[in-house]
Protein backbone atom coordinates (compact mmCIF):
# COMPACT_ATOMS: atom_id res chain seq x y z
CA MET A 1 0.00 0.00 0.00
CA LYS A 2 0.98 3.65 -0.42
CA THR A 3 1.77 5.48 2.81
CA ILE A 4 2.98 8.96 3.79
CA VAL A 5 5.53 9.06 6.60
CA TYR A 6 7.91 11.46 8.31
CA SER A 7 10.83 10.52 10.55
CA GLU A 8 11.71 13.95 11.95
CA THR A 9 9.96 17.24 12.53
CA GLY A 10 10.14 20.02 9.98
CA ASP A 11 8.44 21.71 7.06
CA PRO A 12 6.25 19.77 4.59
CA SER A 13 9.34 18.45 2.79
CA VAL A 14 9.82 15.88 5.60
CA LEU A 15 6.75 14.02 4.31
CA HIS A 16 7.60 11.09 2.03
CA LEU A 17 5.52 8.61 0.03
CA VAL A 18 6.61 5.00 0.64
CA ASP A 19 5.37 1.47 -0.05
CA ARG A 20 4.46 -0.70 2.93
CA MET A 21 2.80 -4.03 3.58
CA VAL A 22 -0.81 -3.97 4.71
CA THR A 23 -0.99 -5.10 8.37
CA GLU A 24 -3.64 -7.08 10.22
CA PRO A 25 -5.74 -5.53 13.00
CA GLY A 26 -5.11 -6.78 16.51
CA ALA A 27 -7.60 -7.17 19.33
CA SER A 28 -10.03 -4.22 19.51
CA GLU A 29 -8.59 -2.78 16.30
CA VAL A 30 -10.14 -2.05 12.92
CA ARG A 31 -8.49 -1.87 9.52
CA VAL A 32 -10.01 0.84 7.34
CA ARG A 33 -9.48 1.31 3.63
CA ILE A 34 -9.07 5.07 3.61
CA MET A 35 -11.06 6.90 0.96
CA VAL A 36 -10.47 10.50 2.06
CA SER A 37 -8.02 11.97 4.58
CA GLY A 38 -8.69 15.33 6.21
CA VAL A 39 -5.90 17.78 7.12
CA ASN A 40 -6.18 20.04 10.16
CA PRO A 41 -3.85 22.60 11.75
CA THR A 42 -3.04 20.06 14.48
CA ASP A 43 -1.55 17.79 11.80
CA TRP A 44 1.01 20.29 10.55
CA LYS A 45 1.77 21.46 14.09
CA SER A 46 2.57 17.88 15.10
CA ARG A 47 4.71 17.44 11.99
CA ARG A 48 6.58 20.71 12.52
CA GLY A 49 7.15 20.27 16.27
CA SER A 50 8.87 23.00 18.25
CA GLN A 51 11.89 23.04 15.92
CA PRO A 52 13.14 21.19 12.82
CA GLY A 53 14.94 17.89 13.19
CA GLU A 54 13.47 16.75 16.49
CA SER A 55 13.31 13.03 17.12
CA LEU A 56 9.88 11.42 17.32
CA ALA A 57 8.29 8.97 19.72
CA PHE A 58 8.49 6.38 16.93
CA PRO A 59 11.03 5.78 14.13
CA ASP A 60 8.52 7.33 11.75
CA VAL A 61 4.92 8.51 11.86
CA VAL A 62 1.96 8.43 9.47
CA PRO A 63 0.22 11.85 9.74
CA ASN A 64 -3.40 13.05 9.79
CA GLN A 65 -5.98 12.46 12.50
CA ASP A 66 -9.19 12.54 10.45
CA GLY A 67 -10.45 10.42 7.61
CA SER A 68 -13.20 8.25 6.19
CA GLY A 69 -13.41 4.94 4.41
CA LEU A 70 -14.61 1.34 4.46
CA VAL A 71 -13.99 -1.21 7.19
CA ASP A 72 -11.71 -3.80 5.60
CA ALA A 73 -11.05 -6.11 8.56
CA VAL A 74 -11.72 -6.25 12.30
CA GLY A 75 -9.80 -7.75 15.19
CA THR A 76 -11.19 -9.80 18.04
CA GLY A 77 -13.55 -8.06 20.41
CA VAL A 78 -14.79 -5.46 17.91
CA SER A 79 -18.57 -5.03 17.94
CA ASN A 80 -19.24 -1.40 16.99
CA VAL A 81 -18.46 -1.84 13.28
CA ALA A 82 -18.29 -4.68 10.75
CA VAL A 83 -16.48 -5.39 7.50
CA GLY A 84 -17.95 -3.28 4.71
CA ASP A 85 -19.27 -0.49 6.95
CA ARG A 86 -18.77 3.10 5.86
CA VAL A 87 -16.98 4.93 8.69
CA TRP A 88 -15.25 8.11 9.79
CA LEU A 89 -12.25 8.33 12.10
CA ALA A 90 -11.24 10.66 14.90
CA LEU A 91 -7.82 10.93 16.57
CA ALA A 92 -6.54 8.15 14.33
CA ALA A 93 -2.86 9.08 14.69
CA TYR A 94 -2.87 10.04 18.38
CA GLN A 95 -0.01 8.28 20.23
CA ARG A 96 0.34 5.77 17.38
CA ALA A 97 3.02 5.41 14.73
CA ASN A 98 1.10 3.86 11.85
CA SER A 99 -2.57 4.77 12.28
CA GLY A 100 -2.73 8.17 10.57
CA THR A 101 -5.09 8.51 7.63
CA ALA A 102 -2.48 9.57 5.04
CA GLN A 103 -2.27 6.01 3.73
CA GLU A 104 -4.37 3.52 1.81
CA TYR A 105 -5.11 1.26 4.81
CA ALA A 106 -5.04 2.33 8.46
CA VAL A 107 -5.26 0.06 11.52
CA VAL A 108 -6.98 2.08 14.23
CA PRO A 109 -8.43 1.38 17.71
CA ALA A 110 -12.10 0.49 17.29
CA GLU A 111 -13.12 3.15 19.81
CA ARG A 112 -11.97 5.83 17.33
CA VAL A 113 -14.05 4.48 14.43
CA PHE A 114 -17.65 5.63 13.88
CA LEU A 115 -20.39 4.69 11.45
CA LEU A 116 -20.99 7.11 8.60
CA PRO A 117 -24.67 7.45 7.65
CA ALA A 118 -25.61 6.36 4.15
CA ALA A 119 -26.61 9.89 3.16
CA ALA A 120 -23.24 11.37 4.22
CA SER A 121 -20.32 11.47 1.79
CA PHE A 122 -16.77 10.34 2.48
CA ASP A 123 -15.80 14.02 2.14
CA GLN A 124 -18.10 14.82 5.04
CA GLY A 125 -16.71 11.95 7.06
CA ALA A 126 -13.14 13.15 6.60
CA SER A 127 -14.16 16.66 7.67
CA LEU A 128 -15.68 15.70 11.03
CA GLY A 129 -13.12 14.49 13.57
CA VAL A 130 -11.15 17.42 14.93
CA PRO A 131 -13.51 20.24 13.87
CA ALA A 132 -16.89 18.70 14.68
CA VAL A 133 -15.90 16.95 17.91
CA THR A 134 -14.15 20.11 19.13
CA ALA A 135 -17.23 22.19 18.27
CA TYR A 136 -19.48 19.70 20.04
CA ARG A 137 -17.37 19.84 23.18
CA ALA A 138 -17.35 23.64 23.13
CA LEU A 139 -21.15 23.69 22.91
CA THR A 140 -21.67 21.33 25.85
CA VAL A 141 -19.50 22.77 28.63
CA ALA A 142 -21.77 25.56 29.93
CA GLU A 143 -22.77 25.50 33.58
CA ASP A 144 -26.44 25.63 32.63
CA GLY A 145 -26.08 22.94 29.97
CA PRO A 146 -26.89 21.21 27.79
CA ARG A 147 -24.63 18.23 28.34
CA ARG A 148 -25.73 16.63 25.08
CA LEU A 149 -26.72 18.18 21.75
CA HIS A 150 -29.92 17.31 19.93
CA PRO A 151 -32.65 19.35 18.23
CA GLY A 152 -34.01 21.73 20.85
CA ALA A 153 -31.09 21.33 23.27
CA LEU A 154 -30.04 24.98 22.79
CA ASP A 155 -33.49 26.49 22.37
CA GLY A 156 -33.50 30.03 23.75
CA LYS A 157 -29.69 30.18 23.95
CA ILE A 158 -27.49 32.70 22.14
CA VAL A 159 -24.12 31.37 21.00
CA LEU A 160 -21.25 33.57 19.80
CA VAL A 161 -18.75 31.78 17.54
CA ALA A 162 -15.44 33.61 17.08
CA GLY A 163 -14.05 33.04 13.61
CA GLY A 164 -17.08 31.43 12.03
CA ALA A 165 -15.35 30.86 8.68
CA GLY A 166 -12.84 28.39 10.12
CA ALA A 167 -13.43 24.64 10.19
CA VAL A 168 -14.28 24.48 13.91
CA GLY A 169 -16.28 27.69 13.67
CA HIS A 170 -18.18 26.29 10.69
CA ALA A 171 -19.04 23.11 12.60
CA ALA A 172 -20.00 25.11 15.70
CA ILE A 173 -22.41 27.25 13.69
CA GLN A 174 -24.03 24.19 12.15
CA LEU A 175 -24.29 22.18 15.37
CA ALA A 176 -25.54 25.14 17.41
CA ARG A 177 -28.19 25.96 14.85
CA TRP A 178 -29.21 22.27 14.61
CA ALA A 179 -29.64 22.30 18.40
CA GLY A 180 -31.86 25.40 18.28
CA ALA A 181 -29.55 28.26 19.27
CA THR A 182 -29.49 31.78 17.88
CA VAL A 183 -25.96 32.01 16.47
CA ILE A 184 -23.74 35.08 16.09
CA THR A 185 -20.28 35.03 14.60
CA THR A 186 -17.37 37.45 14.27
CA VAL A 187 -15.35 37.49 11.04
CA SER A 188 -12.69 39.65 9.42
CA GLY A 189 -14.57 40.86 6.35
CA PRO A 190 -17.20 40.30 3.64
CA VAL A 191 -15.70 37.15 2.10
CA LYS A 192 -15.72 35.26 5.38
CA ALA A 193 -19.07 36.81 6.28
CA ALA A 194 -20.53 35.22 3.16
CA LEU A 195 -19.12 31.84 4.17
CA ALA A 196 -20.57 32.12 7.67
CA LYS A 197 -23.98 33.02 6.25
CA ALA A 198 -23.80 30.03 3.92
CA ALA A 199 -23.11 27.87 7.00
CA GLY A 200 -26.38 29.10 8.50
CA VAL A 201 -25.36 31.73 11.04
CA HIS A 202 -28.12 34.16 12.03
CA HIS A 203 -25.98 37.26 12.61
CA VAL A 204 -22.52 38.26 11.35
CA VAL A 205 -20.39 40.97 12.96
CA THR A 206 -17.11 42.20 11.53
CA TYR A 207 -14.59 42.30 14.36
CA THR A 208 -12.77 45.29 12.88
CA ASP A 209 -15.88 47.47 13.35
CA SER A 210 -15.55 50.38 15.76
CA ASP A 211 -17.88 48.99 18.42
CA VAL A 212 -18.31 45.26 18.02
CA ALA A 213 -19.59 44.84 21.58
CA ALA A 214 -22.46 47.26 20.95
CA GLU A 215 -23.42 45.38 17.77
CA ILE A 216 -23.51 42.09 19.65
CA ARG A 217 -25.41 43.62 22.57
CA ALA A 218 -27.99 44.95 20.13
CA ILE A 219 -28.64 41.34 19.12
CA ALA A 220 -28.32 39.95 22.67
CA PRO A 221 -29.30 42.69 25.14
CA ASP A 222 -28.92 40.37 28.13
CA GLY A 223 -25.61 39.00 26.86
CA VAL A 224 -24.66 35.81 25.08
CA ASP A 225 -24.91 32.46 26.84
CA LEU A 226 -21.89 30.76 25.36
CA ILE A 227 -18.81 31.82 23.40
CA VAL A 228 -16.86 29.39 21.21
CA GLU A 229 -13.43 31.02 21.27
CA VAL A 230 -10.48 30.62 18.92
CA ALA A 231 -8.48 33.72 19.94
CA PRO A 232 -8.86 34.24 23.71
CA ALA A 233 -5.99 36.71 24.11
CA GLN A 234 -7.29 39.01 21.39
CA ASN A 235 -10.95 38.70 22.37
CA SER A 236 -10.88 38.64 26.17
CA ASP A 237 -12.07 42.25 26.54
CA LEU A 238 -14.84 41.79 23.98
CA ASN A 239 -15.97 38.55 25.60
CA LEU A 240 -16.28 40.22 28.99
CA LYS A 241 -18.42 42.97 27.46
CA VAL A 242 -20.91 40.59 25.85
CA ILE A 243 -21.10 37.51 28.11
CA ARG A 244 -24.14 37.19 30.33
CA ASN A 245 -24.16 36.39 34.03
CA ARG A 246 -23.18 32.70 34.46
CA GLY A 247 -22.16 32.57 30.82
CA SER A 248 -19.38 30.29 29.58
CA ILE A 249 -16.40 30.82 27.27
CA ALA A 250 -15.06 27.64 25.64
CA VAL A 251 -11.48 28.07 24.38
CA TYR A 252 -10.16 25.58 21.84
CA ALA A 253 -7.18 27.45 20.32
CA ASN A 254 -4.73 30.27 21.01
CA ASN A 255 -4.72 32.23 17.76
CA GLY A 256 -3.18 35.64 18.39
CA GLY A 257 -1.23 34.89 21.55
CA ASP A 258 -0.49 32.42 24.34
CA LEU A 259 -1.13 34.80 27.25
CA MET A 260 -4.17 36.84 28.22
CA THR A 261 -5.05 39.19 31.06
CA LEU A 262 -8.43 38.97 32.80
CA ASP A 263 -10.10 41.51 35.06
CA VAL A 264 -10.76 39.34 38.10
CA ARG A 265 -13.39 41.56 39.75
CA LYS A 266 -15.50 41.92 36.61
CA HIS A 267 -15.40 38.19 35.96
CA PHE A 268 -16.31 37.57 39.61
CA SER A 269 -19.37 39.79 39.28
CA LEU A 270 -20.62 37.87 36.24
CA ASN A 271 -19.79 34.37 37.50
CA VAL A 272 -18.09 33.71 34.17
CA ARG A 273 -16.87 30.20 33.42
CA TYR A 274 -13.79 29.71 31.22
CA GLN A 275 -13.51 26.17 29.85
CA PHE A 276 -10.33 25.23 28.02
CA LEU A 277 -10.47 22.13 25.85
CA LEU A 278 -7.98 19.92 24.06
CA LEU A 279 -9.40 17.07 22.04
CA TYR A 280 -6.47 14.71 22.64
CA THR A 281 -6.91 14.64 26.41
CA VAL A 282 -10.64 15.28 26.79
CA GLY A 283 -11.33 11.54 27.14
CA ILE A 284 -12.63 8.97 24.69
CA GLU A 285 -16.05 8.97 26.38
CA VAL A 286 -16.54 12.61 25.39
CA VAL A 287 -15.41 11.85 21.82
CA GLN A 288 -17.86 8.96 21.58
CA GLN A 289 -20.70 11.05 22.99
CA ALA A 290 -19.91 13.72 20.41
CA ALA A 291 -19.81 11.12 17.64
CA ALA A 292 -23.28 9.88 18.56
CA ALA A 293 -24.74 13.39 18.33
CA ILE A 294 -22.79 14.12 15.13
CA HIS A 295 -24.32 10.97 13.62
CA GLU A 296 -27.79 12.33 14.37
CA ALA A 297 -26.89 15.70 12.87
CA LEU A 298 -25.59 13.99 9.73
CA VAL A 299 -28.80 12.01 9.38
CA ASP A 300 -30.73 15.27 9.70
CA GLY A 301 -28.58 16.86 6.97
CA ALA A 302 -27.26 19.48 9.38
CA LEU A 303 -23.55 19.24 8.52
CA PRO A 304 -23.12 19.95 4.81
CA ILE A 305 -19.73 21.01 3.46
CA GLY A 306 -18.48 22.68 0.29
CA ALA A 307 -18.52 26.30 -0.86
CA ASP A 308 -22.33 26.43 -0.97
CA ALA A 309 -22.38 25.40 2.69
CA GLY A 310 -19.68 27.84 3.76
CA LEU A 311 -16.69 25.47 3.77
CA PRO A 312 -14.82 25.44 0.43
CA LEU A 313 -12.97 22.22 -0.36
CA HIS A 314 -9.35 21.96 -1.53
CA ARG A 315 -8.40 18.56 -2.98
CA PHE A 316 -5.08 16.74 -3.32
CA ASP A 317 -3.88 13.24 -4.18
CA LEU A 318 -1.97 11.18 -1.61
CA ALA A 319 1.35 11.94 -3.33
CA GLN A 320 0.58 15.64 -2.82
CA THR A 321 0.20 15.38 0.96
CA ALA A 322 3.08 17.83 1.48
CA ASP A 323 1.22 20.39 -0.64
CA ALA A 324 -1.95 19.75 1.36
CA HIS A 325 -0.09 20.36 4.64
CA ALA A 326 1.49 23.51 3.24
CA LEU A 327 -1.91 24.90 2.25
CA VAL A 328 -3.36 24.34 5.70
CA GLU A 329 -0.23 25.82 7.27
CA SER A 330 -0.63 28.93 5.10
CA GLY A 331 -3.99 29.59 6.75
CA ALA A 332 -6.18 28.82 3.75
CA THR A 333 -9.91 29.12 4.36
CA GLY A 334 -11.90 25.94 3.87
CA LYS A 335 -11.27 22.23 4.24
CA VAL A 336 -8.23 20.47 2.78
CA LEU A 337 -8.91 16.87 1.72
CA ILE A 338 -6.67 14.17 0.31
CA ASP A 339 -8.25 11.70 -2.11
CA VAL A 340 -6.43 8.61 -0.87
CA SER A 341 -8.49 6.17 -2.94
CA ALA A 342 -7.38 8.01 -6.10
CA SER A 343 -3.82 6.78 -5.50
């Protein structure tokens, strides 16, 4: 089979296409014939490391956490999927050398493999893992709930999604709207505003406007219930101005800076909850709970992708994985997919 590997950290040039033997799944493992691999910022950050030339935990690593495909074989003790099932993967490469989705066949722990509804495409499946599970977690951490998303779960709630044109922001808009929330997003300009509207957001605010807080307060006079935050350092002052009493701010990234300053007294007075989240360490139970709700949303047609749905697609072949990583690393808007089956 064709496989992409890297044996040291660095720029996309460390990624190499090699031939390997297909391996058998062990106990509680599933072998998936990968159709489409999704590339996320976490993939290039893992590949790049803190500096070029670092040694890895394994002699070499197959990249990419997300993907979709067909179950090709199962090991003993696997009951959640069967040979021939259409599936999507989450955290495929986490703490494993050879399970990433940038290859024709991946052997993955069964607990990271989820059924893909018949109406959902492999492109959708490869676009779910990191973005959709992160968005789900961000939408279910508020003190006043809900703990699980379903239609009506966020009825009466106002959700503010920072950076609604990004992959996580896009998924957060779709899942929040599916669950009944009124959704606001902040974007940088008209192009990304159009993408957020295509995703289904109710209100778009340009964060370069002179008084963004006033615009949000005009939509949510009592404040927003929940903020899905990608740039906490840049947005901490704005968030304090628009969050309601007992509101929650879910932080899933650090775009714009690693450090932020908070006014303790003002946050005291509003009983604000900050919830930081990292998908890798959130626990497999949370990932599986998210996957169950995502399945329902897919069945309901709530998670479309593509330019018409606010998430443009950029396609590459497996041999072009380095180019795919470079595009994501450049900050391109939309979803980068690798057509593994085309190899």
